[in-house]
Amino acid sequence: EAGVVQSPRYKIIEKKQPVAFWCNPISGHNTLYWYRQNLGQGPELLIRYENEEAVDDSQLPKDRFSAERLKGVDSTLKIQPAELGDSAVYLCASSLGAEAFFGQGTRLTVV
Amino acid sequence: GQQLNQSPQSMFIQEGEDVSMNCTSSSIFNTWLWYKQDPGEGPVLLIALYKAGELTSNGRLTAQFGITRKDSFLNISASIPSDVGIYFCAGPTSGSRLTFGEGTQLTVNP
């Protein structure tokens, strides 16, 4: 069975440019998470979906970040415009219960 | 917000040694998860614990759900070089938010 798939693996952009990340969760997993991981730290939740509904987005910087999960399957996370401080690894995970399974992440570098 | 405190922050051991690390919280958890993250990869689930006092093994790894429900422990026996990585504890906090600790960086010297 395929795991969580994320793309791209790496992205380098100039500040003020937009960027988007894509995630395809494990088939049948109704919960999808987007995390941001800064160097030397644990992942921090940005947003959690239950099917197509965002049930926890309190830590998503809504002035520049947006996410969608149309049809309750794959999801896109967007940053517009990107800032230098957005450089991090963006991780997607999915779960059926408490156990979340992660993709390989997208390493974003903003220059 | 709720925090998970992991210790130690880093460990440097010789191959063959046993390793112990722990995770504590100021509030009660109903689930503890332990993950390992290799460089450039996402975290991989190692062990899940659901009951206070539970002791669960996965190969050379053993994790325990603390009796107080505010802590958990991970032990690695007879460490090998591929055990190198960052180990995270995690658990669902308020509103089922899966929260992670800051990680324990493990280095194994051959």
Short mmCIF file of C-alpha atoms in Angstrom, two decimals:
data_model
loop_
_atom_site.label_atom_id
_atom_site.label_comp_id
_atom_site.label_asym_id
_atom_site.label_seq_id
_atom_site.Cartn_x
_atom_site.Cartn_y
_atom_site.Cartn_z
CA GLU A 1 0.00 0.00 0.00
CA ALA A 2 1.32 3.43 -0.93
CA GLY A 3 2.24 5.78 1.87
CA VAL A 4 1.66 9.51 2.10
CA VAL A 5 2.96 11.17 -1.05
CA GLN A 6 4.18 14.76 -1.08
CA SER A 7 5.52 16.92 -3.86
CA PRO A 8 7.77 18.59 -4.57
CA ARG A 9 10.58 17.25 -2.34
CA TYR A 10 12.51 20.51 -2.56
CA LYS A 11 11.63 24.06 -3.49
CA ILE A 12 13.74 27.19 -3.63
CA ILE A 13 11.96 30.49 -4.21
CA GLU A 14 12.64 34.16 -3.80
CA LYS A 15 10.87 36.03 -1.04
CA LYS A 16 7.50 37.50 -1.94
CA GLN A 17 6.87 34.72 -4.45
CA PRO A 18 4.01 32.22 -4.04
CA VAL A 19 4.57 28.51 -3.45
CA ALA A 20 2.31 25.47 -3.22
CA PHE A 21 2.76 22.02 -1.76
CA TRP A 22 0.68 18.96 -2.59
CA CYS A 23 -0.15 15.93 -0.49
CA ASN A 24 -1.91 12.66 -1.27
CA PRO A 25 -2.78 10.78 1.93
CA ILE A 26 -2.99 7.05 2.50
CA SER A 27 -6.15 5.72 0.87
CA GLY A 28 -9.05 5.65 3.29
CA HIS A 29 -7.48 7.98 5.86
CA ASN A 30 -10.02 10.66 6.67
CA THR A 31 -7.69 12.82 8.78
CA LEU A 32 -5.01 14.88 7.07
CA TYR A 33 -2.43 17.10 8.78
CA TRP A 34 -0.01 19.74 7.60
CA TYR A 35 2.97 20.35 9.87
CA ARG A 36 5.90 22.73 9.67
CA GLN A 37 9.25 21.64 11.04
CA ASN A 38 12.03 24.12 11.68
CA LEU A 39 15.61 22.94 11.97
CA GLY A 40 16.30 21.22 15.27
CA GLN A 41 12.67 21.26 16.38
CA GLY A 42 9.70 18.96 16.43
CA PRO A 43 6.89 19.26 13.87
CA GLU A 44 4.28 21.93 14.65
CA LEU A 45 0.72 21.57 13.45
CA LEU A 46 -0.51 24.10 10.90
CA ILE A 47 -3.88 22.60 10.03
CA ARG A 48 -5.86 19.40 10.48
CA TYR A 49 -8.67 18.16 8.26
CA GLU A 50 -11.37 15.65 9.00
CA ASN A 51 -12.48 14.70 5.49
CA GLU A 52 -12.90 18.05 3.71
CA GLU A 53 -13.45 20.10 6.86
CA ALA A 54 -10.62 22.04 8.51
CA VAL A 55 -11.24 21.25 12.18
CA ASP A 56 -8.08 22.80 13.63
CA ASP A 57 -6.46 25.71 11.81
CA SER A 58 -5.74 27.93 14.81
CA GLN A 59 -1.98 27.79 14.17
CA LEU A 60 -2.16 28.55 10.46
CA PRO A 61 -0.93 32.11 9.68
CA LYS A 62 -3.97 33.01 7.66
CA ASP A 63 -2.61 36.26 6.31
CA ARG A 64 -0.31 34.38 3.96
CA PHE A 65 -1.07 30.66 4.31
CA SER A 66 -4.05 28.84 2.86
CA ALA A 67 -4.97 25.20 2.49
CA GLU A 68 -7.65 23.18 0.86
CA ARG A 69 -8.76 19.58 0.76
CA LEU A 70 -11.39 19.41 -1.91
CA LYS A 71 -13.33 16.13 -2.01
CA GLY A 72 -11.65 15.08 1.23
CA VAL A 73 -8.73 13.31 -0.39
CA ASP A 74 -5.59 15.15 -1.51
CA SER A 75 -4.65 18.54 -0.18
CA THR A 76 -2.73 21.66 -1.17
CA LEU A 77 -0.96 24.10 1.14
CA LYS A 78 -0.12 27.52 -0.27
CA ILE A 79 2.02 30.40 0.91
CA GLN A 80 1.60 33.80 -0.71
CA PRO A 81 3.76 35.79 -0.42
CA ALA A 82 6.62 33.76 1.04
CA GLU A 83 8.93 35.30 3.63
CA LEU A 84 12.47 34.35 4.61
CA GLY A 85 11.17 32.92 7.89
CA ASP A 86 9.00 30.42 6.02
CA SER A 87 12.07 28.34 5.18
CA ALA A 88 11.36 24.96 6.79
CA VAL A 89 10.26 21.42 6.05
CA TYR A 90 6.52 21.09 5.42
CA LEU A 91 5.22 17.69 6.37
CA CYS A 92 1.91 16.10 5.49
CA ALA A 93 0.47 13.22 7.49
CA SER A 94 -2.71 11.19 7.48
CA SER A 95 -4.46 8.91 9.94
CA LEU A 96 -7.51 6.79 10.53
CA GLY A 97 -7.22 6.96 14.32
CA ALA A 98 -4.52 8.28 16.62
CA GLU A 99 -1.55 6.93 14.63
CA ALA A 100 -0.41 9.45 12.04
CA PHE A 101 1.75 8.46 9.08
CA PHE A 102 3.99 11.02 7.44
CA GLY A 103 5.18 11.79 3.95
CA GLN A 104 8.81 12.62 3.18
CA GLY A 105 8.17 16.34 3.41
CA THR A 106 8.92 19.33 1.22
CA ARG A 107 12.01 21.32 2.10
CA LEU A 108 11.32 24.98 1.33
CA THR A 109 14.12 27.50 1.08
CA VAL A 110 13.17 31.15 0.70
CA VAL A 111 16.02 33.38 -0.49
CA GLY B 1 -0.18 25.58 24.88
CA GLN B 2 0.51 22.08 26.08
CA GLN B 3 4.09 20.97 25.73
CA LEU B 4 5.93 17.72 25.65
CA ASN B 5 9.38 17.78 27.20
CA GLN B 6 11.87 15.25 25.94
CA SER B 7 15.16 14.34 27.55
CA PRO B 8 17.91 14.12 26.93
CA GLN B 9 18.17 16.53 23.99
CA SER B 10 21.04 14.52 22.56
CA MET B 11 22.93 11.32 23.27
CA PHE B 12 26.27 10.03 22.08
CA ILE B 13 26.76 6.30 22.66
CA GLN B 14 28.90 3.40 21.53
CA GLU B 15 27.48 0.67 19.34
CA GLY B 16 26.09 -2.12 21.47
CA GLU B 17 25.04 0.11 24.36
CA ASP B 18 21.47 0.41 25.58
CA VAL B 19 19.65 3.75 25.33
CA SER B 20 16.88 5.28 27.40
CA MET B 21 14.96 8.46 26.71
CA ASN B 22 11.78 9.92 28.08
CA CYS B 23 8.97 12.34 27.48
CA THR B 24 6.91 14.22 30.05
CA SER B 25 3.81 16.35 29.93
CA SER B 26 2.07 18.66 32.37
CA SER B 27 -1.27 17.10 31.44
CA ILE B 28 -2.65 13.61 31.14
CA PHE B 29 -2.36 11.75 27.84
CA ASN B 30 -4.51 8.90 26.59
CA THR B 31 -2.11 7.95 23.82
CA TRP B 32 1.64 8.11 23.42
CA LEU B 33 3.36 7.73 20.06
CA TRP B 34 7.07 7.35 19.40
CA TYR B 35 8.56 8.31 16.04
CA LYS B 36 12.03 8.21 14.49
CA GLN B 37 13.16 10.72 11.88
CA ASP B 38 16.15 10.19 9.60
CA PRO B 39 17.79 13.18 7.88
CA GLY B 40 15.74 14.40 4.93
CA GLU B 41 12.83 12.11 5.71
CA GLY B 42 9.49 12.37 7.48
CA PRO B 43 8.96 10.86 10.94
CA VAL B 44 8.27 7.12 10.98
CA LEU B 45 5.99 5.64 13.62
CA LEU B 46 7.81 3.15 15.86
CA ILE B 47 5.43 2.34 18.71
CA ALA B 48 1.95 3.39 19.83
CA LEU B 49 0.79 3.12 23.47
CA TYR B 50 -2.83 3.35 24.57
CA LYS B 51 -3.02 2.28 28.21
CA ALA B 52 -1.37 3.45 31.42
CA GLY B 53 1.37 0.99 32.41
CA GLU B 54 1.44 -0.58 28.95
CA LEU B 55 4.80 -1.93 27.84
CA THR B 56 5.18 -2.54 24.10
CA SER B 57 8.14 -3.82 22.10
CA ASN B 58 9.11 -3.49 18.46
CA GLY B 59 12.29 -5.48 17.90
CA ARG B 60 15.03 -3.91 20.02
CA LEU B 61 12.77 -1.01 20.95
CA THR B 62 10.57 -1.00 24.04
CA ALA B 63 8.26 1.81 25.08
CA GLN B 64 6.23 2.27 28.23
CA PHE B 65 3.16 4.35 29.00
CA GLY B 66 3.79 5.87 32.43
CA ILE B 67 1.42 5.03 35.28
CA THR B 68 0.68 8.71 35.91
CA ARG B 69 -0.24 9.08 32.21
CA LYS B 70 1.99 12.13 32.11
CA ASP B 71 5.11 10.41 30.84
CA SER B 72 6.46 7.78 28.51
CA PHE B 73 9.80 6.07 28.03
CA LEU B 74 11.61 4.59 25.06
CA ASN B 75 14.44 2.12 25.39
CA ILE B 76 16.70 0.80 22.64
CA SER B 77 18.76 -2.26 23.42
CA ALA B 78 22.08 -3.19 21.83
CA SER B 79 22.23 -0.07 19.65
CA ILE B 80 23.51 -0.27 16.07
CA PRO B 81 24.67 2.49 13.71
CA SER B 82 21.32 2.63 11.88
CA ASP B 83 19.63 3.67 15.14
CA VAL B 84 21.09 7.14 14.51
CA GLY B 85 18.38 9.75 14.11
CA ILE B 86 15.99 11.95 16.01
CA TYR B 87 13.39 10.31 18.23
CA PHE B 88 10.15 12.16 18.88
CA CYS B 89 7.36 11.49 21.30
CA ALA B 90 3.89 12.70 20.38
CA GLY B 91 0.39 12.62 21.71
CA PRO B 92 -3.04 14.11 21.09
CA THR B 93 -3.56 17.24 23.19
CA SER B 94 -6.52 19.60 23.31
CA GLY B 95 -9.01 18.98 20.55
CA SER B 96 -7.14 15.89 19.35
CA ARG B 97 -4.21 17.99 18.13
CA LEU B 98 -1.22 15.67 17.66
CA THR B 99 1.61 17.47 19.46
CA PHE B 100 5.29 16.59 19.25
CA GLY B 101 8.20 16.95 21.64
CA GLU B 102 11.43 18.64 20.59
CA GLY B 103 13.17 15.33 19.97
CA THR B 104 16.18 13.40 21.23
CA GLN B 105 19.12 13.30 18.79
CA LEU B 106 20.86 9.93 18.98
CA THR B 107 24.39 9.38 17.69
CA VAL B 108 25.86 5.88 17.70
CA ASN B 109 29.62 5.52 17.33
CA PRO B 110 30.71 2.26 15.65
#
